[in-house]
GROMACS .gro file of C-alpha atoms in nm:
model
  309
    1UNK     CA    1  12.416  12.117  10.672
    2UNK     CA    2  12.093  12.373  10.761
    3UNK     CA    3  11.763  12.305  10.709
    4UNK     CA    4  11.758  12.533  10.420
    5UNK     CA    5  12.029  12.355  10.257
    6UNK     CA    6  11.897  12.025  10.293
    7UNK     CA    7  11.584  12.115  10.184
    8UNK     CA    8  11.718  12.251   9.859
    9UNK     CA    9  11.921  11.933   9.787
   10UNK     CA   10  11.567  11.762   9.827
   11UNK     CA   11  11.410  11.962   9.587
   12UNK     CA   12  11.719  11.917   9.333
   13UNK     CA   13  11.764  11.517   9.379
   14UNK     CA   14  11.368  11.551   9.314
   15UNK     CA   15  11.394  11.751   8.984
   16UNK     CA   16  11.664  11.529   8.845
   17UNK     CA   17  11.423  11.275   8.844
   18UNK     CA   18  11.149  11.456   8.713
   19UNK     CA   19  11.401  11.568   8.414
   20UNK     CA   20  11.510  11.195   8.337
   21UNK     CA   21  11.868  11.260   8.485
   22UNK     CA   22  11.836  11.035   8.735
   23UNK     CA   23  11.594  10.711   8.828
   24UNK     CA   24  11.294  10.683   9.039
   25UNK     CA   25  11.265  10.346   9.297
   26UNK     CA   26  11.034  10.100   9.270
   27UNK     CA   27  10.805  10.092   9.578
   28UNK     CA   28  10.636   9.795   9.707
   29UNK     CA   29  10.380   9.858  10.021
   30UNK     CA   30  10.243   9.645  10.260
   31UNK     CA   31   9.953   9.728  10.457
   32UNK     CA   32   9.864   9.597  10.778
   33UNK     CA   33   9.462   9.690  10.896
   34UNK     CA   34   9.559   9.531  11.249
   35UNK     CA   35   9.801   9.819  11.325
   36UNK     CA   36   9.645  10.044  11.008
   37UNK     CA   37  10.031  10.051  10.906
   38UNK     CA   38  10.198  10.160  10.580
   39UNK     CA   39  10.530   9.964  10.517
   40UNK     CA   40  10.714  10.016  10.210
   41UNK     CA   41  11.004   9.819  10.081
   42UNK     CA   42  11.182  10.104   9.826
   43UNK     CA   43  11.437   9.945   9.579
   44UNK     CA   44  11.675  10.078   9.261
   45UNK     CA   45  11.546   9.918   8.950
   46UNK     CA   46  11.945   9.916   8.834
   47UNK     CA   47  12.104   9.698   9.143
   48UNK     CA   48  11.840   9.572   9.269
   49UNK     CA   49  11.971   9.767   9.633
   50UNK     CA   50  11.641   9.796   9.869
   51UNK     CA   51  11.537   9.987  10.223
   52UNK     CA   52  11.230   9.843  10.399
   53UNK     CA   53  11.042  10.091  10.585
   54UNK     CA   54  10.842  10.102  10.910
   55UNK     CA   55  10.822   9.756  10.914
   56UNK     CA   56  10.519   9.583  11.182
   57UNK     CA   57  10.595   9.272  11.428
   58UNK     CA   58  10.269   9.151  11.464
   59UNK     CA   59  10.164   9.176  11.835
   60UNK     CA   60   9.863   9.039  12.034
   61UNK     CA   61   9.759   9.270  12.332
   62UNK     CA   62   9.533   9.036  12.520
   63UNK     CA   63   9.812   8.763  12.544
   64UNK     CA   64  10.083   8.966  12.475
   65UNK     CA   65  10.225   8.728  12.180
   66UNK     CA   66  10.395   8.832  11.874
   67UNK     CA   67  10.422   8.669  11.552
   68UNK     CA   68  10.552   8.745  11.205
   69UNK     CA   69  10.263   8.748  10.954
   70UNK     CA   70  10.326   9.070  10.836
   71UNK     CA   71  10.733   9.053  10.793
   72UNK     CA   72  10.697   8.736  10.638
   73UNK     CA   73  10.486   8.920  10.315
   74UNK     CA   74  10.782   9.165  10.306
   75UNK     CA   75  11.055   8.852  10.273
   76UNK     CA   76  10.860   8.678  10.024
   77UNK     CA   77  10.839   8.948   9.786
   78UNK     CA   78  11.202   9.020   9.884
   79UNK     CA   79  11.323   8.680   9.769
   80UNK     CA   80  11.099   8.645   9.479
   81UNK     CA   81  11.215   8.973   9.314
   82UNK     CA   82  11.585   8.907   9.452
   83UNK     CA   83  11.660   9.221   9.615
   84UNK     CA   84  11.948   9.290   9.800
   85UNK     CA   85  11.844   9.472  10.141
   86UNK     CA   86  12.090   9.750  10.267
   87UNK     CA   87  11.864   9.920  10.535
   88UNK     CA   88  11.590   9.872  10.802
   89UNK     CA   89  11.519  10.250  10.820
   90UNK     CA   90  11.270  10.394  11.085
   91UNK     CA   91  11.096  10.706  11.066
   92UNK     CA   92  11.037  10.728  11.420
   93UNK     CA   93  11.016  10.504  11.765
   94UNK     CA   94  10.628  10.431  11.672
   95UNK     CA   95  10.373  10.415  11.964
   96UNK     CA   96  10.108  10.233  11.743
   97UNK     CA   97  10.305   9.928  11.589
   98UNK     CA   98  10.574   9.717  11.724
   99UNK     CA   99  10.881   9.706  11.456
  100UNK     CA  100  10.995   9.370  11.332
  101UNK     CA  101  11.367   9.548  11.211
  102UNK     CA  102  11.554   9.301  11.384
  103UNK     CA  103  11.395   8.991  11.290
  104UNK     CA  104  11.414   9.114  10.899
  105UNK     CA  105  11.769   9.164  10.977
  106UNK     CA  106  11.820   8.783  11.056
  107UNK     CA  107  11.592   8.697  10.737
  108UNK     CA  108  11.714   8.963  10.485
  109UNK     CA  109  12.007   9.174  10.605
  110UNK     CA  110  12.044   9.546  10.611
  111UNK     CA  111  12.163   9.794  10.881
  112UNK     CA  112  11.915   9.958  11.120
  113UNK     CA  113  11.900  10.334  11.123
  114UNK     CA  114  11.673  10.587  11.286
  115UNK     CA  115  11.686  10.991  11.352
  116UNK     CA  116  11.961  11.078  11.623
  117UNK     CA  117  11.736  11.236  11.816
  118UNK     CA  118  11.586  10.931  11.963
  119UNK     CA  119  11.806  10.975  12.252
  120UNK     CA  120  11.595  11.252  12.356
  121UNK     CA  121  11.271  10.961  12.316
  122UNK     CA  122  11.520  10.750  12.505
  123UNK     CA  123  11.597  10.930  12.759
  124UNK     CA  124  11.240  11.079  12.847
  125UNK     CA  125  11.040  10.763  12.864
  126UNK     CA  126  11.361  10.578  12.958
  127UNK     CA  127  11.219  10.759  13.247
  128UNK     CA  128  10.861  10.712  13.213
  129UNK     CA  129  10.910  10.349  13.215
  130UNK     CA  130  11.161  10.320  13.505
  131UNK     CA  131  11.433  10.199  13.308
  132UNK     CA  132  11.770  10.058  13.516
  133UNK     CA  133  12.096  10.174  13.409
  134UNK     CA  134  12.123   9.864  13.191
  135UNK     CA  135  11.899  10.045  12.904
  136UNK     CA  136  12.147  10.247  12.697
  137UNK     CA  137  12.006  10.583  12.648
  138UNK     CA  138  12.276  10.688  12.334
  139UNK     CA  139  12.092  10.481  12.026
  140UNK     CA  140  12.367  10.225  12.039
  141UNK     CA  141  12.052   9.958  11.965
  142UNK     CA  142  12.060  10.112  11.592
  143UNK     CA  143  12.372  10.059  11.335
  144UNK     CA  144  12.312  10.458  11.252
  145UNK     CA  145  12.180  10.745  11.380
  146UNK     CA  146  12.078  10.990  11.072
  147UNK     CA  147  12.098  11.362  11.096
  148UNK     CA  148  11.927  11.659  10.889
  149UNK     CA  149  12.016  11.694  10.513
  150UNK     CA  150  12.263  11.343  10.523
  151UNK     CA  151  12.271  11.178  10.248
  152UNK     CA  152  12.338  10.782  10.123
  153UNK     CA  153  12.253  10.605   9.833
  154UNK     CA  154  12.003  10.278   9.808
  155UNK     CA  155  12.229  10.140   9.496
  156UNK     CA  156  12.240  10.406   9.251
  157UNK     CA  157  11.900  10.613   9.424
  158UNK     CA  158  12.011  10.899   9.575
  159UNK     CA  159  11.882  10.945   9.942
  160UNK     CA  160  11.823  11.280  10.163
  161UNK     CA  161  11.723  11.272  10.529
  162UNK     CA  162  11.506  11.530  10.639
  163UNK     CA  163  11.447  11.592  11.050
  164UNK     CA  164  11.069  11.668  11.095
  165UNK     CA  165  11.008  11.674  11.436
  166UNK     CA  166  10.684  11.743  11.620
  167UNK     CA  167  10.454  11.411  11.655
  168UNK     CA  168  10.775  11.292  11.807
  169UNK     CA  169  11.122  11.445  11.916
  170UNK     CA  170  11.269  11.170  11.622
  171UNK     CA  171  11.094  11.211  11.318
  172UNK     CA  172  11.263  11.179  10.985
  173UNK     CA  173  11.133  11.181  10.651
  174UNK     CA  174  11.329  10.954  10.384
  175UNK     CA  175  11.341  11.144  10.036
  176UNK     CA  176  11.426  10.836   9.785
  177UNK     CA  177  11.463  10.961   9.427
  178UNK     CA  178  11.151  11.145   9.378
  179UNK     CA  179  10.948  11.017   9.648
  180UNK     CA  180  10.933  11.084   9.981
  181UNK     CA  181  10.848  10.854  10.323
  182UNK     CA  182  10.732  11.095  10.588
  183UNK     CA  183  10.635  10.844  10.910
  184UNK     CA  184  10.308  11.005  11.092
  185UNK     CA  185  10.428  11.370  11.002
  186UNK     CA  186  10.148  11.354  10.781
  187UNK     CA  187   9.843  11.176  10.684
  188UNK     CA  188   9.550  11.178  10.348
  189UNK     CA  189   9.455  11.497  10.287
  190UNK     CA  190   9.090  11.359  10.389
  191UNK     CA  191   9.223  11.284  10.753
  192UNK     CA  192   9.496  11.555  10.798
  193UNK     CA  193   9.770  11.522  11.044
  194UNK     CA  194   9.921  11.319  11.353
  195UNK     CA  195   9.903  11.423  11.679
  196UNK     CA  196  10.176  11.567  11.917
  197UNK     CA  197  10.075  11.556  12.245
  198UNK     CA  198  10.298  11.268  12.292
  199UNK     CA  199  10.552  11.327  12.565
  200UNK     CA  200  10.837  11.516  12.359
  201UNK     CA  201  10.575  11.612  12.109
  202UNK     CA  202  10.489  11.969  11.984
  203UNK     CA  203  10.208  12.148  11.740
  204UNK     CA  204  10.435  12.440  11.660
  205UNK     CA  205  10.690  12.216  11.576
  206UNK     CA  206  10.463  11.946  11.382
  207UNK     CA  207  10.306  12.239  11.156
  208UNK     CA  208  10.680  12.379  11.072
  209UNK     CA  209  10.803  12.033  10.965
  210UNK     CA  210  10.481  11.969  10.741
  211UNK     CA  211  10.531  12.336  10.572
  212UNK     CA  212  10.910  12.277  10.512
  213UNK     CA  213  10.789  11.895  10.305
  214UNK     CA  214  10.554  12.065  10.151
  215UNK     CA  215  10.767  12.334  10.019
  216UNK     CA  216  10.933  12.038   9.821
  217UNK     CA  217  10.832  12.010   9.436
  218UNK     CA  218  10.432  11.995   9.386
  219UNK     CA  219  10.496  11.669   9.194
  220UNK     CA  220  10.723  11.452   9.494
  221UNK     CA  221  10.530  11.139   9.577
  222UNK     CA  222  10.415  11.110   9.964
  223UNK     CA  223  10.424  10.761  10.104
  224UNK     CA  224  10.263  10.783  10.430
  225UNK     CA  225  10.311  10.512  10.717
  226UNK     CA  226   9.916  10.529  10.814
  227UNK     CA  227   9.580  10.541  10.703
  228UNK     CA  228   9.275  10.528  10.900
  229UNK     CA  229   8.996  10.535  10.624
  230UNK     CA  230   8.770  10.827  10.749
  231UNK     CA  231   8.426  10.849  10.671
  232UNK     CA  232   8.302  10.880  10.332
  233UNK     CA  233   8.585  10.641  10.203
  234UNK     CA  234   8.622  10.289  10.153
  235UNK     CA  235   8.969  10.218  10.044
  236UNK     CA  236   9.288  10.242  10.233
  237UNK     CA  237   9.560  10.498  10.112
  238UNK     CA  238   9.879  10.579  10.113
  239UNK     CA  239  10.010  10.750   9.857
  240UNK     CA  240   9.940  11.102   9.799
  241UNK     CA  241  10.134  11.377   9.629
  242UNK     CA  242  10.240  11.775   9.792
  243UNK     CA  243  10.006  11.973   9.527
  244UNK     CA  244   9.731  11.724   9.675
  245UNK     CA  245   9.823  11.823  10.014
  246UNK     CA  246   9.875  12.234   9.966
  247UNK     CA  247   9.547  12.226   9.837
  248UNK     CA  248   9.348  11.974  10.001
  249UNK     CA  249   9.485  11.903  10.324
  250UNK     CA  250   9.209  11.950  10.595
  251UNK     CA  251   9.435  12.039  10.869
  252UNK     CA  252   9.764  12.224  10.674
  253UNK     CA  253   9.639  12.310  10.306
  254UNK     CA  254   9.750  12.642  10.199
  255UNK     CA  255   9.611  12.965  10.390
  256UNK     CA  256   9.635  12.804  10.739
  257UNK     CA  257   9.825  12.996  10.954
  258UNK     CA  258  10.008  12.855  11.217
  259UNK     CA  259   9.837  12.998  11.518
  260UNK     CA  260   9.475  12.836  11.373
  261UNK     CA  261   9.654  12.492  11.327
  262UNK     CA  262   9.796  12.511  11.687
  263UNK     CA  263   9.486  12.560  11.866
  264UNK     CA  264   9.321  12.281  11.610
  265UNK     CA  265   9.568  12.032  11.699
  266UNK     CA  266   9.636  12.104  12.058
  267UNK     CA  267   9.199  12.142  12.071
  268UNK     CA  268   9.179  11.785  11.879
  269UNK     CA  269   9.467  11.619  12.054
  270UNK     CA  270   9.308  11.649  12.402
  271UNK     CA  271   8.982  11.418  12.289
  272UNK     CA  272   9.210  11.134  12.173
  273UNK     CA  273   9.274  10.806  12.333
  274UNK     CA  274   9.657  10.609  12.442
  275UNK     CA  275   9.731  10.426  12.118
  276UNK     CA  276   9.612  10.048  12.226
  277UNK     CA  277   9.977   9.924  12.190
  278UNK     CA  278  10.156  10.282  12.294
  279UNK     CA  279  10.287  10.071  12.621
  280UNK     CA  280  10.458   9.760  12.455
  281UNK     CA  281  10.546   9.960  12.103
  282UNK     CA  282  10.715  10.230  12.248
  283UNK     CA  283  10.947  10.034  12.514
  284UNK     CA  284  11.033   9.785  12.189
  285UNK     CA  285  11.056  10.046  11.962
  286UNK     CA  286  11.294  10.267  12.163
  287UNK     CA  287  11.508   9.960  12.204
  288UNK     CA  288  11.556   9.898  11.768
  289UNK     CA  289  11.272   9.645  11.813
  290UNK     CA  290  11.427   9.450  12.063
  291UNK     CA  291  11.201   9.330  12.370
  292UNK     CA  292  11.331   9.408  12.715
  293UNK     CA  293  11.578   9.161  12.830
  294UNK     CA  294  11.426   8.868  12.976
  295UNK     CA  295  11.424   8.877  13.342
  296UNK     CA  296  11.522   8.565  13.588
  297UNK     CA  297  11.278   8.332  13.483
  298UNK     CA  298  11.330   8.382  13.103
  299UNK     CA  299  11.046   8.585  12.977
  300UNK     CA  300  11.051   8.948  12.841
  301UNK     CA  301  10.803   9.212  13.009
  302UNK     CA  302  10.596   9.518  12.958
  303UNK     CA  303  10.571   9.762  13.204
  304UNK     CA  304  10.244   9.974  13.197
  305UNK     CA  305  10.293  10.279  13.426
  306UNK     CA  306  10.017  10.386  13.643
  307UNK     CA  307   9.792  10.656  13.583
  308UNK     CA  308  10.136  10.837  13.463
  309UNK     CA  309  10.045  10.910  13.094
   0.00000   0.00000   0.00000
């Protein structure tokens, strides 16, 4: 399928819903300010069929524990409204958030999917890190790889994958029903958009993938997976809408060209900081959520590469 095509089977699966053809999903989301992450748990009101999200293993830098606060809220509400889980999706291999996909597989079920393209995240910080040969580079940690414009169903929701690459070789964006989950593609209109100076990352790319979601109806919900509550606003967000973003959308709204948002970006990108937990997330995250194998003595390990990044 081309980009063109799967875009317009957005936009239709989008309308139906809009014209009372077909249903909209109930959407659950759970924020967590540690990590300042979005996770959503999307379900059919008919079957009671679910995806969770972007889910967040909770993870302690200075003694490099993890925990499960923040998967346990996402179980709880999953057994009190009895849904049936299908899929642990993943926007992208996250570098600010460690996921907790596999342990919510052991607790709830569902199959783990990502973007194919993580074998090109694979493979360059398979490097990065100084992987061995006994890290499979070919996404065989993830039950399915997703490609552009495939589509599934969450019980009777229709589903459309959409490739969006730029803050990271990977990047999907879920459309369920009428709403769609775009990972860090995007952010509130008040804070703009994600970076992409990530190894594998790319402006040019980043600003084509934002245009081509926002081309999709004005009314399609945006569920974002961050918020970091700029100044002049008190509340945490998530939810925002594509008219709200053409118009208002400090860093993409309508009349910037591409040219002005690729100096802006590559300009802003350069002041940033690592994400604190880009070291552990991304070697966890690249594996389905799995830590490294533990070595002789039985513990797992982070490797932080020197002066490298």
């Amino acid at each position: 399928m081309t980009k063109d095509l799967a875009l317009k089977e957005a936009s239709a699966q989008i309308r139906r819903v809009l014209a009372g053809s077909a249903i909209s999903p109930i959407i659950r989301t759970f924020f967590d300010e540690a990590t300042f992450t979005a996770s959503h748990v999307v379900s059919c009101p008919k079957t009671r069929c679910a995806a969770v999200i972007d889910s967040v293993l909770d993870y302690d830098p200075a003694s490099g524990r993890t925990s499960f606060a923040s998967a346990e809220q996402i179980v709880a509400y999953v057994k009190k409204e009895g849904l049936k889980v299908e899929w642990q999706l993943e926007t992208h291999a996250h570098a600010d958030h460690l996921s907790a996909a596999p342990w919510l597989q052991e607790q709830v079920g569902g199959k783990l999917a990502i973007g194919k393209e993580i074998l090109k995240v694979q493979e360059v910080f398979g490097k990065i890190f100084n992987e061995n040969t006994d890290f499979a580079r070919d996404g065989s940690q993830f039950d399915h790889l997703f490609t552009d414009g495939e589509q599934f169903k969450i019980g009777q929701l229709d589903v459309t994958v959409m490739h969006v690459p730029g803050h990271t070789p990977a990047d999907m964006a879920f459309i369920i029903g009428d709403a769609a989950f775009v990972g860090d593609t995007i952010f509130m209109p008040d804070f703009g958009t994600a970076r992409a100076d990530f190894p594998g990352g790319d402006a040019r790319e980043l600003y084509r993938s934002i245009k081509r979601l926002l081309t999709l109806p004005s009314e399609t919900r945006l569920f974002l997976c961050h918020d970091y509550l700029p100044a002049g606003r008190n509340q945490y967000l998530w939810m925002t809408s594509v008219a709200e973003q053409r118009e208002n959308n400090i860093h993409v709204r309508d009349g910037v060209s591409e040219e002005d948002f690729v100096k802006m970006r590559s300009t802003r990108d350069k002041t940033l900081s690592m994400p604190t937990l880009i070291m552990p997330s991304v070697q966890v995250n690249m594996r389905g959520g799995n830590l490294p194998a533990p070595e002789e003595n039985g513990v797992s390990y982070i490797r932080i590469p020197i002066n490298h990044l």
